[in-house]
Amino acid sequence: MASLFREVRKAKQMERGVKYFPTEQLYQELKKRSEIQDSFTKERYYERFIEETESQAIQDLKEEIQALRQDYEFLRQQQQVKRLPTEPLE
């Protein structure tokens, strides 16, 4: 039963992203995987992990910027609608 709860917790954390895992836990998982896999292969797991994490963070920030721009544009249009054309600009 406890392992089921652990798996559910891991799934929820992965759904939110890697940033919700403690750094120590990530290093332990990388170390465990490196013991299983040949360290002399050409694949660089840690570097790829860092690159994926950084690219995900960049993508999240781009999405946030886009959402903020849309909010800004919406608010700007709201302000233009409230002001009547005959009102003096102040």
C-alpha positions as semicolon CSV with decimal commas, in nm:
position;residue;x (nm);y (nm);z (nm)
1;M;0,000;0,000;0,000
2;A;0,283;0,239;0,085
3;S;0,446;0,179;-0,252
4;L;0,119;0,269;-0,423
5;F;0,109;0,599;-0,234
6;R;0,472;0,664;-0,332
7;E;0,390;0,601;-0,698
8;V;0,090;0,834;-0,682
9;R;0,304;1,103;-0,518
10;K;0,572;1,062;-0,786
11;A;0,310;1,083;-1,062
12;K;0,168;1,402;-0,915
13;Q;0,516;1,554;-0,885
14;M;0,604;1,462;-1,244
15;E;0,275;1,610;-1,361
16;R;0,378;1,941;-1,207
17;G;0,740;1,915;-1,321
18;V;1,085;1,838;-1,193
19;K;1,104;2,155;-0,984
20;Y;0,886;1,991;-0,716
21;F;1,139;1,713;-0,650
22;P;1,407;1,780;-0,390
23;T;1,752;1,820;-0,543
24;E;1,892;1,537;-0,331
25;Q;1,624;1,301;-0,458
26;L;1,705;1,392;-0,819
27;Y;2,076;1,325;-0,762
28;Q;1,996;0,989;-0,601
29;E;1,783;0,890;-0,899
30;L;2,057;0,993;-1,142
31;K;2,314;0,796;-0,942
32;K;2,089;0,490;-0,935
33;R;2,039;0,510;-1,312
34;S;2,411;0,554;-1,374
35;E;2,482;0,228;-1,188
36;I;2,242;0,043;-1,417
37;Q;2,363;0,201;-1,740
38;D;2,711;0,190;-1,883
39;S;2,894;0,509;-1,792
40;F;3,111;0,488;-2,102
41;T;2,826;0,520;-2,349
42;K;2,808;0,830;-2,560
43;E;2,480;0,942;-2,405
44;R;2,520;1,206;-2,140
45;Y;2,231;1,155;-1,905
46;Y;2,307;1,432;-1,658
47;E;2,375;1,690;-1,929
48;R;2,061;1,587;-2,115
49;F;1,864;1,609;-1,789
50;I;1,993;1,963;-1,727
51;E;1,922;2,067;-2,087
52;E;1,567;1,930;-2,070
53;T;1,508;2,104;-1,737
54;E;1,637;2,435;-1,869
55;S;1,440;2,410;-2,193
56;Q;1,124;2,329;-1,994
57;A;1,183;2,632;-1,772
58;I;1,236;2,852;-2,078
59;Q;0,919;2,717;-2,237
60;D;0,722;2,783;-1,918
61;L;0,852;3,139;-1,903
62;K;0,763;3,199;-2,269
63;E;0,410;3,077;-2,202
64;E;0,386;3,306;-1,899
65;I;0,507;3,603;-2,104
66;Q;0,249;3,528;-2,371
67;A;-0,028;3,508;-2,109
68;L;0,085;3,838;-1,955
69;R;0,084;4,005;-2,297
70;Q;-0,269;3,881;-2,360
71;D;-0,381;4,010;-2,020
72;Y;-0,215;4,345;-2,088
73;E;-0,382;4,374;-2,429
74;F;-0,720;4,284;-2,279
75;L;-0,684;4,548;-2,006
76;R;-0,571;4,806;-2,259
77;Q;-0,878;4,739;-2,472
78;Q;-1,100;4,758;-2,162
79;Q;-0,962;5,102;-2,083
80;Q;-1,021;5,222;-2,439
81;V;-1,381;5,103;-2,427
82;K;-1,453;5,285;-2,099
83;R;-1,340;5,621;-2,236
84;L;-1,590;5,788;-2,465
85;P;-1,453;5,959;-2,777
86;T;-1,593;6,295;-2,665
87;E;-1,418;6,291;-2,330
88;P;-1,100;6,498;-2,308
89;L;-0,781;6,302;-2,261
90;E;-0,610;6,368;-1,930
